[in-house]
mmCIF file of C-alpha atoms in Angstrom:
data_model
loop_
_atom_site.group_PDB
_atom_site.id
_atom_site.type_symbol
_atom_site.label_atom_id
_atom_site.label_comp_id
_atom_site.label_asym_id
_atom_site.label_seq_id
_atom_site.Cartn_x
_atom_site.Cartn_y
_atom_site.Cartn_z
ATOM 1 C CA MET A 1327 -17.561 -132.751 20.614
ATOM 2 C CA PHE A 1328 -16.762 -132.006 16.966
ATOM 3 C CA GLY A 1329 -20.223 -133.202 15.942
ATOM 4 C CA ARG A 1330 -21.875 -130.776 18.366
ATOM 5 C CA ALA A 1331 -19.857 -127.846 16.960
ATOM 6 C CA LEU A 1332 -20.696 -128.887 13.401
ATOM 7 C CA ARG A 1333 -24.409 -129.175 14.204
ATOM 8 C CA SER A 1334 -24.296 -125.760 15.854
ATOM 9 C CA SER A 1335 -22.627 -124.227 12.782
ATOM 10 C CA VAL A 1336 -25.136 -125.834 10.435
ATOM 11 C CA PHE A 1337 -28.005 -124.600 12.625
ATOM 12 C CA GLN A 1338 -26.625 -121.037 12.561
ATOM 13 C CA LEU A 1339 -26.267 -121.199 8.766
ATOM 14 C CA GLN A 1340 -29.837 -122.490 8.341
ATOM 15 C CA ARG A 1341 -31.183 -119.827 10.685
ATOM 16 C CA GLY A 1342 -29.346 -117.146 8.678
ATOM 17 C CA LEU A 1343 -30.723 -118.478 5.398
ATOM 18 C CA LEU A 1344 -34.265 -118.520 6.758
ATOM 19 C CA ARG A 1345 -33.826 -114.952 7.948
ATOM 20 C CA CYS A 1346 -32.672 -113.957 4.431
ATOM 21 C CA GLU A 1347 -35.610 -115.721 2.752
ATOM 22 C CA GLY A 1348 -38.008 -113.774 4.938
ATOM 23 C CA GLN A 1349 -36.692 -110.422 3.663
ATOM 24 C CA THR A 1350 -38.419 -108.651 0.833
ATOM 25 C CA ALA A 1351 -36.924 -109.089 -2.634
ATOM 26 C CA ASN A 1352 -36.077 -105.394 -3.120
ATOM 27 C CA LEU A 1353 -33.761 -105.198 -0.071
ATOM 28 C CA PRO A 1354 -30.091 -105.881 -0.813
ATOM 29 C CA LEU A 1355 -28.554 -108.937 0.809
ATOM 30 C CA LYS A 1356 -25.583 -107.929 2.952
ATOM 31 C CA GLU A 1357 -22.731 -110.381 2.654
ATOM 32 C CA LYS A 1358 -19.800 -110.563 4.987
ATOM 33 C CA SER A 1359 -16.379 -110.170 3.439
ATOM 34 C CA VAL A 1360 -12.789 -110.275 4.647
ATOM 35 C CA ASN A 1361 -9.905 -107.980 3.724
ATOM 36 C CA GLN A 1362 -7.006 -109.083 5.896
ATOM 37 C CA VAL A 1363 -3.265 -109.195 5.213
ATOM 38 C CA THR A 1364 -0.401 -110.605 7.282
ATOM 39 C CA LEU A 1365 3.191 -109.881 6.230
ATOM 40 C CA LEU A 1366 6.557 -110.826 7.720
ATOM 41 C CA GLY A 1367 9.588 -109.273 6.081
ATOM 42 C CA ARG A 1368 12.225 -106.568 6.053
ATOM 43 C CA VAL A 1369 11.830 -102.813 5.673
ATOM 44 C CA GLY A 1370 13.213 -101.516 2.372
ATOM 45 C CA GLN A 1371 13.404 -97.807 3.206
ATOM 46 C CA ASP A 1372 13.177 -95.643 6.306
ATOM 47 C CA PRO A 1373 9.585 -94.561 7.019
ATOM 48 C CA GLN A 1374 8.506 -91.110 5.828
ATOM 49 C CA LEU A 1375 5.772 -88.848 7.165
ATOM 50 C CA ARG A 1376 3.540 -87.606 4.356
ATOM 51 C CA GLY A 1377 0.453 -85.460 4.086
ATOM 52 C CA GLY A 1378 -0.814 -82.738 6.346
ATOM 53 C CA LEU A 1379 -0.423 -82.206 10.037
ATOM 54 C CA GLY A 1380 -2.128 -84.105 12.840
ATOM 55 C CA ASN A 1381 -4.705 -86.729 11.908
ATOM 56 C CA HIS A 1382 -4.356 -86.096 8.162
ATOM 57 C CA SER A 1383 -0.768 -87.359 7.950
ATOM 58 C CA VAL A 1384 0.407 -90.879 7.128
ATOM 59 C CA THR A 1385 3.641 -92.771 7.733
ATOM 60 C CA VAL A 1386 4.723 -94.745 4.660
ATOM 61 C CA PHE A 1387 7.477 -97.317 4.165
ATOM 62 C CA SER A 1388 8.268 -100.193 1.832
ATOM 63 C CA MET A 1389 8.600 -103.786 2.906
ATOM 64 C CA ALA A 1390 9.973 -106.862 1.137
ATOM 65 C CA THR A 1391 8.729 -110.413 1.533
ATOM 66 C CA ASN A 1392 10.587 -113.392 0.081
ATOM 67 C CA GLU A 1393 9.246 -116.613 -1.327
ATOM 68 C CA ARG A 1394 11.616 -119.565 -1.691
ATOM 69 C CA TRP A 1395 11.103 -122.877 -3.457
ATOM 70 C CA GLN A 1396 13.049 -125.691 -5.087
ATOM 71 C CA GLY A 1397 13.024 -125.356 -8.869
ATOM 72 C CA GLU A 1398 14.317 -127.681 -11.579
ATOM 73 C CA GLU A 1399 17.579 -125.711 -11.700
ATOM 74 C CA GLY A 1400 17.987 -125.490 -7.938
ATOM 75 C CA PRO A 1401 16.778 -123.119 -5.223
ATOM 76 C CA MET A 1402 14.656 -120.229 -6.484
ATOM 77 C CA GLU A 1403 13.644 -117.003 -4.758
ATOM 78 C CA LYS A 1404 11.185 -114.201 -5.501
ATOM 79 C CA THR A 1405 11.009 -110.883 -3.651
ATOM 80 C CA THR A 1406 7.716 -108.963 -3.523
ATOM 81 C CA TRP A 1407 7.623 -105.309 -2.459
ATOM 82 C CA HIS A 1408 4.723 -103.856 -0.489
ATOM 83 C CA ARG A 1409 3.807 -100.242 0.282
ATOM 84 C CA ILE A 1410 2.814 -99.960 3.946
ATOM 85 C CA ALA A 1411 0.706 -96.980 5.071
ATOM 86 C CA VAL A 1412 0.082 -96.265 8.767
ATOM 87 C CA PHE A 1413 -2.761 -93.874 9.654
ATOM 88 C CA GLN A 1414 -3.367 -94.674 13.349
ATOM 89 C CA PRO A 1415 -2.040 -91.713 15.387
ATOM 90 C CA GLY A 1416 0.004 -93.647 17.962
ATOM 91 C CA LEU A 1417 1.181 -96.363 15.583
ATOM 92 C CA LYS A 1418 2.315 -94.006 12.822
ATOM 93 C CA ASP A 1419 4.502 -92.092 15.301
ATOM 94 C CA LEU A 1420 6.051 -95.314 16.648
ATOM 95 C CA ALA A 1421 6.728 -96.570 13.127
ATOM 96 C CA LEU A 1422 8.365 -93.276 12.174
ATOM 97 C CA GLN A 1423 10.527 -93.271 15.294
ATOM 98 C CA TYR A 1424 11.610 -96.921 15.604
ATOM 99 C CA ILE A 1425 11.502 -98.601 12.185
ATOM 100 C CA LYS A 1426 14.639 -98.347 10.055
ATOM 101 C CA LYS A 1427 15.747 -99.801 6.722
ATOM 102 C CA GLY A 1428 16.634 -103.474 7.116
ATOM 103 C CA HIS A 1429 14.551 -104.022 10.257
ATOM 104 C CA ARG A 1430 12.400 -107.117 10.372
ATOM 105 C CA VAL A 1431 8.701 -106.424 11.054
ATOM 106 C CA TYR A 1432 5.400 -108.294 11.231
ATOM 107 C CA VAL A 1433 2.495 -106.267 9.806
ATOM 108 C CA THR A 1434 -1.230 -106.968 9.844
ATOM 109 C CA GLY A 1435 -3.748 -104.827 8.020
ATOM 110 C CA LYS A 1436 -5.909 -104.609 4.920
ATOM 111 C CA ILE A 1437 -5.380 -104.058 1.193
ATOM 112 C CA ASP A 1438 -6.405 -100.679 -0.197
ATOM 113 C CA THR A 1439 -6.255 -99.478 -3.801
ATOM 114 C CA ALA A 1440 -6.521 -95.815 -4.783
ATOM 115 C CA MET A 1441 -5.924 -93.647 -7.841
ATOM 116 C CA TYR A 1442 -3.096 -91.121 -7.471
ATOM 117 C CA GLU A 1443 -2.050 -88.880 -10.381
ATOM 118 C CA GLY A 1444 -3.597 -91.284 -12.877
ATOM 119 C CA GLN A 1445 -1.916 -94.381 -11.407
ATOM 120 C CA ARG A 1446 -3.475 -97.154 -9.386
ATOM 121 C CA ILE A 1447 -1.585 -97.481 -6.091
ATOM 122 C CA THR A 1448 -2.035 -100.565 -3.918
ATOM 123 C CA SER A 1449 -1.109 -100.213 -0.250
ATOM 124 C CA ILE A 1450 -1.346 -102.223 2.912
ATOM 125 C CA ILE A 1451 -3.118 -100.144 5.580
ATOM 126 C CA ALA A 1452 -1.401 -101.320 8.773
ATOM 127 C CA ASP A 1453 -3.555 -102.041 11.827
ATOM 128 C CA ASN A 1454 -0.733 -103.545 13.868
ATOM 129 C CA ILE A 1455 3.061 -103.688 13.587
ATOM 130 C CA ILE A 1456 5.308 -105.932 15.644
ATOM 131 C CA PHE A 1457 8.957 -104.875 15.736
ATOM 132 C CA LEU A 1458 11.158 -107.978 15.472
ATOM 133 C CA THR A 1459 14.501 -106.167 15.299
ATOM 134 C CA ARG A 1460 15.895 -104.321 18.268
ATOM 135 C CA ASP A 1461 18.839 -101.948 18.485
ATOM 136 C CA SER A 1462 21.625 -102.904 20.861
ATOM 137 C CA ALA A 1463 24.923 -101.304 21.865
ATOM 138 C CA GLN A 1464 26.822 -103.559 19.427
ATOM 139 C CA GLY A 1465 24.449 -102.849 16.521
ATOM 140 C CA GLU A 1466 21.235 -104.339 15.252
ATOM 141 C CA VAL A 1467 20.418 -107.893 16.326
ATOM 142 C CA ASP A 1468 17.467 -110.030 15.229
ATOM 143 C CA GLU A 1469 15.480 -111.628 18.020
ATOM 144 C CA GLN A 1470 15.103 -114.770 15.946
ATOM 145 C CA GLU A 1471 17.025 -116.245 13.044
ATOM 146 C CA ASP A 1472 15.573 -116.670 9.558
ATOM 147 C CA ILE A 1473 14.133 -120.150 9.094
#
């Protein structure tokens, strides 16, 4: 079964290469690329609505991810901060309404870099957000424990 899938993949690759060889030399070759990010962490600040009204606004919040490892001197930890920007109309409203500082979220999206007032700003443009923290009558409770 694996051999059949491998042969099929090789055939598709060869067919694609033959198609590219048949093109004229002055046409640019279009390559596929991937810009995909997956983050699981905690929100560092309450989301804020920025920009104009309607479709020109964006919801922005910060998010921290932690990396842990065993160093020579014992357990080590590094925290990385990410700027999350949400442009999708329904998603940006949900993020603004339900996400709070300290909530645990799972974000998928793409990396985007832009110049703003002479500084290079790197953001994660969120395509999907999964809320992992829910509010209860006794306070905030995580649905799953940290591993």
